[in-house]
Amino acid sequence: MKLDLKATRAAAAKIKFRTKAFIDGKFVKAQSGRTYDSINPATGRVLASIAACDEADVDKAVAAARRSFEKGVWAKRPPSERKRVLLQFADLIEKHLDELALLDCLDAGKPITDCLTMDLPDTVHCFRWHAEAVDKEYERVAPTGPDNVALIVREPLGVVGAILPWNFPIQMAAWKLGPMLATGNSVVVKPARQTSLSVLRLAELAMEAGLPEGVLNVVTGDGSRIGAALCRHMDVDAVAFTGSTEVGRQLLSYSAESNLKRIVLELGGKNPQVVLEDAPDLDYVAIQACNSVFWNMGENCSSGSRLIVHRKLKERLLAKMIEVSREWIVGDPLDPKTRIGPMIERSHMEKVLGYIESGRKEGARVVIGGKRTLERTGGFFVEPTIFDDVRPTMTIAREEIFGPVLSVFTFDTEAQAITLANDTPYGLTASVYTRNVNTAHRVARALRAGTVSVNCFSEGDITTPFGGFKQSGFFGRDKSIFAHHQYTELKTVWMQLVQGT
Ligand code: NAD
């Protein structure tokens, strides 16, 4: 696809949407026949009518997954064969990269350039990495006495649910499905109500790649209904969830009320970017810091929404960040020049604007942005916004805004910076900027976060685990070989060597 607005609009107009649930290898209507409208957040208009599944559809999807698991059509295949199918799957995603990128762009309002250069390449790489890993891990033999042999082996969990958020629709699907499928599980996916289109197409491509029927199922619709049904289901062995801390908390109670299924949670964040007095090149820091908070419209769990900067640097850094912010063009996500698309839906835009209002009321000062924009398009756009003079007790300092809104704080000593950075119930990511490698190590170890980046904003790559401390997560990690372990059970096979035989 040529990267200009005319070409992306023309390509988008030709896309065919898959709108039914995907169960047991087929697209099917919801058994009730009901549908709901998915809205294009850049226009406010209906994009597609999607199957509104309910508990009966969840039961059907779980039964299909269970049948495929018990038959062993996937779980019992040699790892090298699972690898072959998943590599073929990755190739097909790559072949349809433009189409899948456009689906996320239209459905989630994500800038097309981000979809084409980040989300989709990351998705392909993620499936390839997990596929390649499966026939390279060895099991263990325990250090027993000479009369015993004890094998410690990992086995797939069985039927696993994946509940996804709307901010990275296909990429979060890959982070879950890569390790779940690589380790031999059968899966029921529930994409976010707002963003089902790319995941439905993904399921179709998985079948084309040779994934057996029933191994990957997709149910679409309302989270509080079908997400909850999946989590309460007595025949689901685990659910992995990415979403808000509030809903994640409910999942733990669903598990306790039902069959004690394993729950893996990747949740929210209120992530600090600590700029120490000896930070390198402030031009560079300004670019990184803006990227951290404005990328993906700030609809990002790892968004660096709190800038904690040494008092002596603040004015200079802020001036540079205001300049850099102007390069974050808000506009039609189909336009390759756009860097900030709309908020996912009207109610979310109103929530973000509500936070901006609360910041003003509580005495913080807007230094750039602060308003809704491009209203004539019908879309839900918010300007990139920076607040100065923020106090740690203010609402904007404490709650996850999930929009392009930065709060700036100052400190005088390293100890104050660390206290401010850790003063949050979350602990997902953090950045620290310094020229001194000793300081970098000391501060990185003092920050209570799952990923700490030094002199950059980064979530690492597929080889590094991603997940949160404190109320940013529970139990597991996405990405890396650690993600394989959480979708397997550990089994001991204890053998007695019988003398004389
Ligand atoms: P959300 O919690 O509203 O929804 C997430 C998913 O859960 C959706 O599929 C939704 O339909 C479903 N759901 C809603 N209610 C449910 C219920 N009662 N039972 C079961 N499922 C239910 O979150 P969101 O608004 O889609 O996503 C934004 C949140 O996700 C933010 O808090 C963000 O920080 C977090 N997030 C975290 C990570 C991470 O890796 N830690 C990554 C991306 C997003």
XYZ file of C-alpha atoms and ligand atoms in Angstrom:
545
model
C 0.000 0.000 0.000
C 1.322 3.422 -0.918
C 1.718 5.632 2.127
C -0.487 8.597 1.293
C -3.966 9.491 2.468
C -5.611 8.869 -0.920
C -4.145 5.361 -1.101
C -4.955 4.389 2.498
C -8.537 5.679 2.143
C -8.973 3.734 -1.099
C -7.568 0.563 0.495
C -9.762 1.008 3.587
C -12.883 1.371 1.452
C -12.246 -2.049 -0.110
C -11.838 -4.013 3.123
C -14.292 -6.789 3.869
C -15.098 -7.130 7.577
C -15.559 -10.463 9.338
C -18.348 -9.748 11.812
C -19.465 -13.139 13.134
C -18.024 -15.094 16.024
C -15.461 -17.778 15.119
C -16.259 -21.110 16.753
C -14.985 -24.592 15.889
C -13.357 -23.402 12.676
C -16.366 -21.510 11.313
C -17.814 -18.025 11.354
C -21.188 -18.235 13.113
C -23.893 -15.792 14.145
C -24.591 -15.299 17.837
C -27.175 -17.947 18.771
C -29.554 -15.165 19.786
C -29.117 -13.580 16.325
C -28.266 -10.270 18.025
C -25.588 -7.855 16.833
C -24.078 -4.610 18.113
C -22.539 -1.681 16.261
C -18.820 -1.046 16.302
C -18.066 2.649 15.840
C -15.202 4.213 13.899
C -13.794 6.597 16.543
C -12.372 8.936 13.900
C -15.825 9.673 12.443
C -18.321 8.620 15.110
C -20.076 6.547 12.436
C -20.957 2.846 12.457
C -18.161 0.726 11.013
C -19.627 -2.770 11.314
C -22.347 -4.784 13.050
C -20.743 -7.521 15.106
C -22.234 -10.698 16.606
C -23.391 -9.976 20.160
C -22.519 -13.270 21.801
C -23.923 -14.361 25.146
C -23.373 -17.192 27.626
C -24.680 -19.827 25.174
C -22.024 -18.849 22.613
C -19.323 -18.941 25.278
C -20.456 -22.471 26.215
C -20.272 -23.514 22.571
C -16.789 -22.037 22.110
C -15.496 -23.627 25.315
C -16.958 -27.006 24.283
C -15.242 -26.761 20.876
C -11.967 -25.858 22.550
C -12.317 -28.720 25.035
C -13.066 -31.255 22.254
C -10.008 -30.196 20.291
C -7.872 -30.393 23.412
C -9.097 -33.844 24.430
C -8.610 -35.178 20.897
C -5.018 -33.972 21.089
C -5.152 -32.554 17.557
C -2.912 -29.688 18.683
C -1.763 -30.413 22.236
C -0.257 -33.777 21.297
C 1.412 -32.685 18.082
C 5.202 -32.725 18.246
C 6.514 -29.254 19.108
C 8.292 -29.054 15.756
C 4.937 -29.418 13.992
C 3.282 -26.775 16.139
C 6.226 -24.608 15.210
C 5.682 -25.226 11.496
C 1.996 -24.225 11.667
C 2.679 -21.106 13.739
C 5.455 -20.004 11.377
C 3.031 -20.419 8.485
C 0.523 -18.351 10.490
C 3.121 -15.597 10.940
C 3.844 -15.653 7.193
C 0.133 -15.221 6.435
C -0.132 -12.289 8.841
C 2.817 -10.717 7.060
C 1.190 -11.353 3.684
C -1.986 -9.573 4.873
C -0.137 -6.913 6.846
C -1.751 -3.907 5.129
C -5.255 -5.275 5.574
C -4.750 -6.083 9.268
C -3.112 -2.700 9.878
C -6.096 -0.966 8.283
C -8.524 -2.970 10.431
C -6.875 -1.763 13.656
C -6.591 1.757 12.258
C -10.328 1.938 11.460
C -11.575 0.076 14.506
C -9.335 1.551 17.220
C -8.414 4.900 15.620
C -4.725 4.016 15.759
C -2.477 5.979 13.365
C -1.872 3.887 10.243
C 1.877 4.544 10.359
C 2.047 3.029 13.868
C -0.023 0.021 12.780
C 2.197 -0.608 9.753
C 5.548 -0.012 11.408
C 4.981 -1.193 14.979
C 1.867 -3.209 15.847
C 1.862 -5.486 12.812
C 5.622 -6.165 12.539
C 5.626 -6.830 16.300
C 2.707 -9.240 15.869
C 4.488 -11.210 13.130
C 7.715 -11.299 15.110
C 5.880 -12.357 18.267
C 4.317 -15.430 16.611
C 7.641 -16.343 14.973
C 9.546 -16.029 18.243
C 7.152 -18.207 20.248
C 6.941 -20.712 17.403
C 10.720 -20.969 17.202
C 11.028 -21.370 20.971
C 8.829 -24.466 21.354
C 11.260 -27.080 20.111
C 14.249 -25.560 21.895
C 13.237 -25.822 25.539
C 14.272 -28.958 27.429
C 12.474 -30.532 30.393
C 14.245 -31.551 33.608
C 15.321 -34.622 35.518
C 15.366 -34.196 39.318
C 18.523 -34.932 41.363
C 17.117 -38.070 43.032
C 18.953 -41.069 44.511
C 20.078 -43.942 42.242
C 16.864 -45.992 42.663
C 14.564 -43.354 41.240
C 14.121 -41.314 38.136
C 11.959 -38.209 38.428
C 10.982 -36.311 35.315
C 9.720 -32.777 35.699
C 7.716 -31.983 32.606
C 5.477 -29.182 31.459
C 2.073 -29.886 29.941
C -0.438 -27.513 28.368
C -3.100 -26.246 30.767
C -6.041 -27.210 28.524
C -8.706 -24.657 27.611
C -7.439 -21.131 28.110
C -9.355 -17.858 27.770
C -7.779 -14.611 26.548
C -9.581 -11.341 27.317
C -8.143 -8.425 25.385
C -8.183 -4.614 25.613
C -8.912 -2.185 22.763
C -5.689 -0.207 22.717
C -3.503 -2.724 20.833
C -6.098 -5.112 19.394
C -3.942 -7.399 17.253
C -0.697 -6.981 19.166
C -2.224 -7.937 22.527
C -3.848 -10.921 20.796
C -0.383 -11.976 19.630
C 1.179 -11.510 23.079
C -1.430 -13.932 24.462
C -1.936 -16.349 21.569
C 1.757 -16.773 20.729
C 2.680 -18.518 23.993
C -0.764 -20.104 24.569
C -0.791 -21.854 21.206
C 2.923 -22.609 21.134
C 2.558 -24.576 24.381
C -0.353 -26.627 22.990
C -3.446 -25.096 24.572
C -6.861 -24.631 22.977
C -8.047 -21.054 23.269
C -11.201 -18.939 23.469
C -10.450 -15.275 22.789
C -12.677 -12.386 23.756
C -11.498 -9.201 22.050
C -12.632 -5.855 23.436
C -16.180 -4.975 22.348
C -14.815 -1.920 20.496
C -12.117 -3.753 18.496
C -12.958 -7.249 17.282
C -12.257 -6.953 13.555
C -8.538 -7.745 13.362
C -8.812 -10.649 15.815
C -11.626 -12.242 13.774
C -9.479 -12.023 10.642
C -6.556 -13.447 12.617
C -8.604 -16.532 13.524
C -9.398 -17.119 9.865
C -5.716 -16.866 8.926
C -4.811 -19.314 11.701
C -7.109 -21.916 10.127
C -5.590 -21.246 6.732
C -2.168 -21.846 8.283
C -3.290 -25.294 9.429
C -4.427 -24.774 13.013
C -7.021 -27.533 13.644
C -10.698 -26.652 14.144
C -11.664 -25.707 17.677
C -8.141 -24.776 18.782
C -8.733 -21.054 18.330
C -12.208 -19.620 18.915
C -13.320 -15.988 19.105
C -16.437 -14.769 20.912
C -17.429 -11.132 20.450
C -19.511 -8.801 22.585
C -19.901 -7.275 25.966
C -17.149 -7.947 28.518
C -19.319 -7.846 31.600
C -21.459 -10.578 30.035
C -19.279 -12.930 27.969
C -15.949 -12.008 29.546
C -17.469 -12.796 32.910
C -19.035 -16.027 31.566
C -15.635 -17.168 30.344
C -14.050 -16.417 33.710
C -16.818 -18.201 35.646
C -16.850 -21.206 33.314
C -16.190 -24.509 35.095
C -14.455 -25.998 32.048
C -11.921 -23.205 31.447
C -8.536 -23.894 33.024
C -7.066 -20.390 32.911
C -7.822 -16.871 31.745
C -5.202 -14.311 30.761
C -6.427 -10.743 30.793
C -5.088 -7.378 29.711
C -7.222 -4.457 30.785
C -8.072 -2.213 33.685
C -7.150 -2.937 37.289
C -10.821 -2.563 38.223
C -11.964 -5.411 35.935
C -8.861 -7.476 36.691
C -9.836 -7.449 40.356
C -13.264 -8.893 39.445
C -11.624 -11.739 37.530
C -9.968 -13.005 40.676
C -13.334 -13.255 42.383
C -14.849 -15.069 39.356
C -12.078 -17.620 39.661
C -12.650 -18.018 43.389
C -16.403 -18.453 42.812
C -15.938 -21.092 40.117
C -13.157 -23.641 39.595
C -10.080 -21.755 40.887
C -8.847 -21.344 37.323
C -5.480 -19.712 36.921
C -5.780 -15.956 36.340
C -3.021 -13.920 34.693
C -3.512 -10.153 34.803
C -1.761 -7.333 32.920
C -3.295 -4.131 34.243
C -3.005 -0.367 34.344
C -0.125 1.977 35.067
C 0.770 5.483 36.203
C 4.334 5.357 35.055
C 7.109 7.752 36.115
C 9.799 9.232 33.879
C 12.577 10.375 36.198
C 14.972 12.962 34.747
C 17.970 13.355 37.054
C 20.179 16.439 37.235
C 22.892 14.828 35.064
C 20.465 13.650 32.359
C 22.001 13.432 28.890
C 21.097 15.801 26.062
C 17.753 17.440 26.915
C 16.723 17.593 23.231
C 16.863 13.799 23.211
C 15.056 13.514 26.565
C 12.271 15.805 25.318
C 11.670 13.557 22.288
C 11.693 10.380 24.392
C 9.467 11.844 27.094
C 6.849 13.049 24.572
C 6.944 9.703 22.814
C 6.398 7.941 26.115
C 3.242 9.875 26.980
C 1.705 10.683 23.569
C 2.373 7.484 21.621
C -0.853 5.568 20.930
C -2.795 8.646 22.115
C -1.624 7.898 25.649
C -4.019 4.938 25.523
C -1.183 2.817 26.709
C -0.677 1.016 30.004
C 3.034 1.888 29.898
C 2.453 5.560 29.102
C 4.966 7.704 31.012
C 2.251 9.995 32.314
C 4.283 11.449 35.228
C 7.420 13.439 34.390
C 9.560 13.778 37.531
C 12.308 16.237 36.655
C 15.118 17.854 38.620
C 14.153 21.392 39.578
C 17.170 22.891 37.787
C 16.213 21.257 34.469
C 12.481 21.730 34.512
C 12.051 25.028 32.653
C 14.491 24.064 29.897
C 13.058 20.573 29.429
C 9.471 21.803 29.478
C 10.213 24.437 26.813
C 11.726 21.747 24.594
C 8.803 19.375 25.211
C 6.299 22.053 24.234
C 8.149 22.387 20.919
C 8.247 18.601 20.412
C 4.526 18.327 21.289
C 3.689 20.466 18.263
C 5.086 17.683 16.070
C 2.474 15.287 17.473
C -0.088 15.970 14.767
C -3.659 15.107 15.698
C -5.725 13.919 12.751
C -7.336 11.240 10.634
C -5.653 7.953 11.619
C -5.667 6.940 7.935
C -3.346 9.866 7.179
C 0.276 8.647 7.359
C 1.288 12.028 8.842
C -1.018 11.623 11.842
C 0.625 10.759 15.136
C -2.401 11.105 17.432
C -5.728 9.584 16.410
C -9.032 9.796 18.288
C -9.818 8.402 21.714
C -11.462 4.989 21.409
C -15.037 6.193 22.020
C -17.074 9.196 23.089
C -17.379 8.126 26.729
C -13.612 7.645 26.977
C -12.954 11.063 25.408
C -15.322 12.576 27.972
C -13.471 10.777 30.750
C -10.117 12.144 29.535
C -11.552 15.688 29.216
C -12.993 15.243 32.713
C -9.510 14.517 34.055
C -8.168 17.622 32.302
C -10.924 19.656 33.910
C -10.167 18.184 37.328
C -6.479 19.072 36.874
C -7.424 22.699 36.199
C -9.848 22.825 39.121
C -7.336 21.341 41.549
C -4.806 24.046 40.624
C -2.485 22.505 38.008
C -1.548 24.676 35.002
C -2.039 23.616 31.373
C 1.035 24.596 29.376
C -0.069 23.116 26.077
C -3.266 21.490 24.757
C -6.132 20.795 27.138
C -9.070 20.678 24.721
C -11.132 18.520 22.417
C -10.213 19.124 18.779
C -11.368 18.308 15.207
C -14.973 18.122 16.438
C -16.334 18.717 12.912
C -15.082 15.246 11.876
C -17.466 13.590 14.347
C -14.391 11.898 15.859
C -13.257 11.846 19.489
C -9.974 13.795 19.339
C -8.115 15.341 22.294
C -5.062 17.611 22.035
C -1.753 16.444 23.506
C -1.745 18.100 26.909
C 0.928 18.966 29.474
C 0.174 20.066 33.041
C 2.778 21.880 35.128
C 2.580 22.608 38.877
C 1.048 19.237 39.654
C 0.948 18.111 43.269
C 1.190 14.385 44.090
C -2.220 14.388 45.768
C -4.126 15.688 42.724
C -6.439 13.330 40.844
C -4.415 13.665 37.604
C -1.313 12.666 39.545
C -2.828 9.503 40.944
C -5.321 7.998 38.466
C -4.620 6.381 35.119
C -5.999 8.858 32.545
C -5.352 6.710 29.459
C -5.116 9.745 27.204
C -2.402 12.127 25.907
C -1.996 13.946 29.221
C 1.281 14.522 31.080
C 1.743 15.721 34.662
C 5.037 17.413 35.567
C 6.611 17.290 39.053
C 9.951 18.572 40.355
C 12.428 17.298 42.949
C 15.723 18.342 44.516
C 17.295 15.045 45.629
C 17.504 11.544 44.183
C 15.700 10.163 47.247
C 12.775 12.554 46.665
C 12.606 11.493 43.009
C 12.407 7.819 43.972
C 9.742 8.466 46.612
C 7.636 10.444 44.117
C 8.089 7.804 41.412
C 7.013 4.975 43.711
C 4.099 6.925 45.205
C 1.421 5.066 43.242
C -0.556 1.840 43.618
C 0.720 0.849 40.148
C 4.119 -0.524 39.111
C 4.231 -1.312 35.415
C 7.041 0.668 33.764
C 9.436 3.514 34.591
C 12.212 5.466 32.868
C 15.281 7.068 34.355
C 17.581 9.546 32.593
C 21.163 9.962 33.827
C 24.719 9.956 32.428
C 26.099 7.965 35.355
C 25.949 4.179 35.105
C 26.120 3.772 38.893
C 23.188 6.116 39.410
C 21.305 4.319 36.629
C 21.699 0.962 38.385
C 20.886 2.320 41.823
C 17.734 4.138 40.729
C 16.577 1.340 38.391
C 16.733 -1.107 41.307
C 14.896 1.305 43.614
C 11.971 1.838 41.229
C 9.102 -0.569 41.873
C 8.140 -1.435 38.293
C 8.146 -4.485 36.041
C 10.223 -2.777 33.341
C 12.676 0.057 34.013
C 14.210 1.760 30.962
C 17.415 3.752 31.247
C 17.833 6.787 29.002
C 14.851 5.827 26.851
C 11.218 4.904 26.836
C 10.948 1.219 26.033
C 8.998 -1.904 26.823
C 11.977 -4.064 25.825
C 11.451 -6.520 22.987
C 9.946 -9.984 22.574
C 12.835 -11.557 24.516
C 12.022 -9.611 27.704
C 9.097 -10.297 30.052
C 6.475 -7.570 30.371
C 4.184 -7.137 33.347
C 3.629 -5.198 36.501
C 4.465 -4.934 40.163
C 1.798 -3.959 42.702
C -1.666 -3.327 41.214
C -0.365 -3.367 37.635
C -0.469 -7.109 37.384
C -1.033 -10.480 38.931
C 0.920 -13.693 38.571
C 2.339 -13.652 35.067
C 4.180 -11.898 32.319
C 3.598 -11.356 28.600
C 6.398 -11.992 26.084
C 9.595 -14.068 26.446
C 9.941 -17.680 27.537
C 8.425 -16.784 30.935
C 5.074 -16.411 29.169
C 5.276 -20.069 28.085
C 5.566 -21.245 31.653
C 2.346 -19.621 32.827
C 0.296 -21.518 30.227
C 1.646 -24.901 31.295
C 1.270 -27.156 34.333
C 4.296 -28.649 35.988
C 4.079 -32.436 36.342
C 6.357 -34.794 38.250
C 6.698 -38.360 36.985
C 8.357 -40.351 39.789
C 9.731 -43.759 38.820
C 11.044 -46.488 41.090
C 13.747 -48.636 39.526
C 12.907 -52.212 40.508
C 16.013 -54.319 41.237
C 16.483 -57.620 39.427
C 14.360 -56.854 36.362
P -11.289 -3.031 30.416
O -10.829 -3.597 31.704
O -12.469 -2.169 30.401
O -11.588 -4.192 29.379
C -10.629 -5.184 29.064
C -11.365 -6.405 28.558
O -12.153 -6.968 29.606
C -12.331 -6.124 27.411
O -12.287 -7.210 26.499
C -13.662 -6.069 28.122
O -14.742 -6.363 27.259
C -13.494 -7.134 29.181
N -14.366 -7.013 30.347
C -15.011 -5.898 30.793
N -15.721 -6.204 31.919
C -15.481 -7.516 32.177
C -15.912 -8.411 33.197
N -16.714 -8.008 34.178
N -15.473 -9.681 33.156
C -14.638 -10.105 32.201
N -14.206 -9.306 31.186
C -14.627 -8.036 31.189
O -9.986 -2.314 29.811
P -9.882 -1.495 28.450
O -10.567 -0.201 28.669
O -10.265 -2.333 27.276
O -8.291 -1.315 28.339
C -7.659 -0.302 28.990
C -6.970 -0.813 30.248
O -6.075 -1.873 29.911
C -6.104 0.231 30.904
O -6.274 0.223 32.289
C -4.689 -0.210 30.554
O -3.712 0.242 31.422
C -4.811 -1.686 30.515
N -3.745 -2.283 29.696
C -2.761 -2.988 30.324
C -1.729 -3.560 29.584
C -0.629 -4.346 30.264
O 0.048 -5.108 29.579
N -0.432 -4.207 31.556
C -1.705 -3.422 28.208
C -2.724 -2.696 27.588
C -3.758 -2.146 28.362
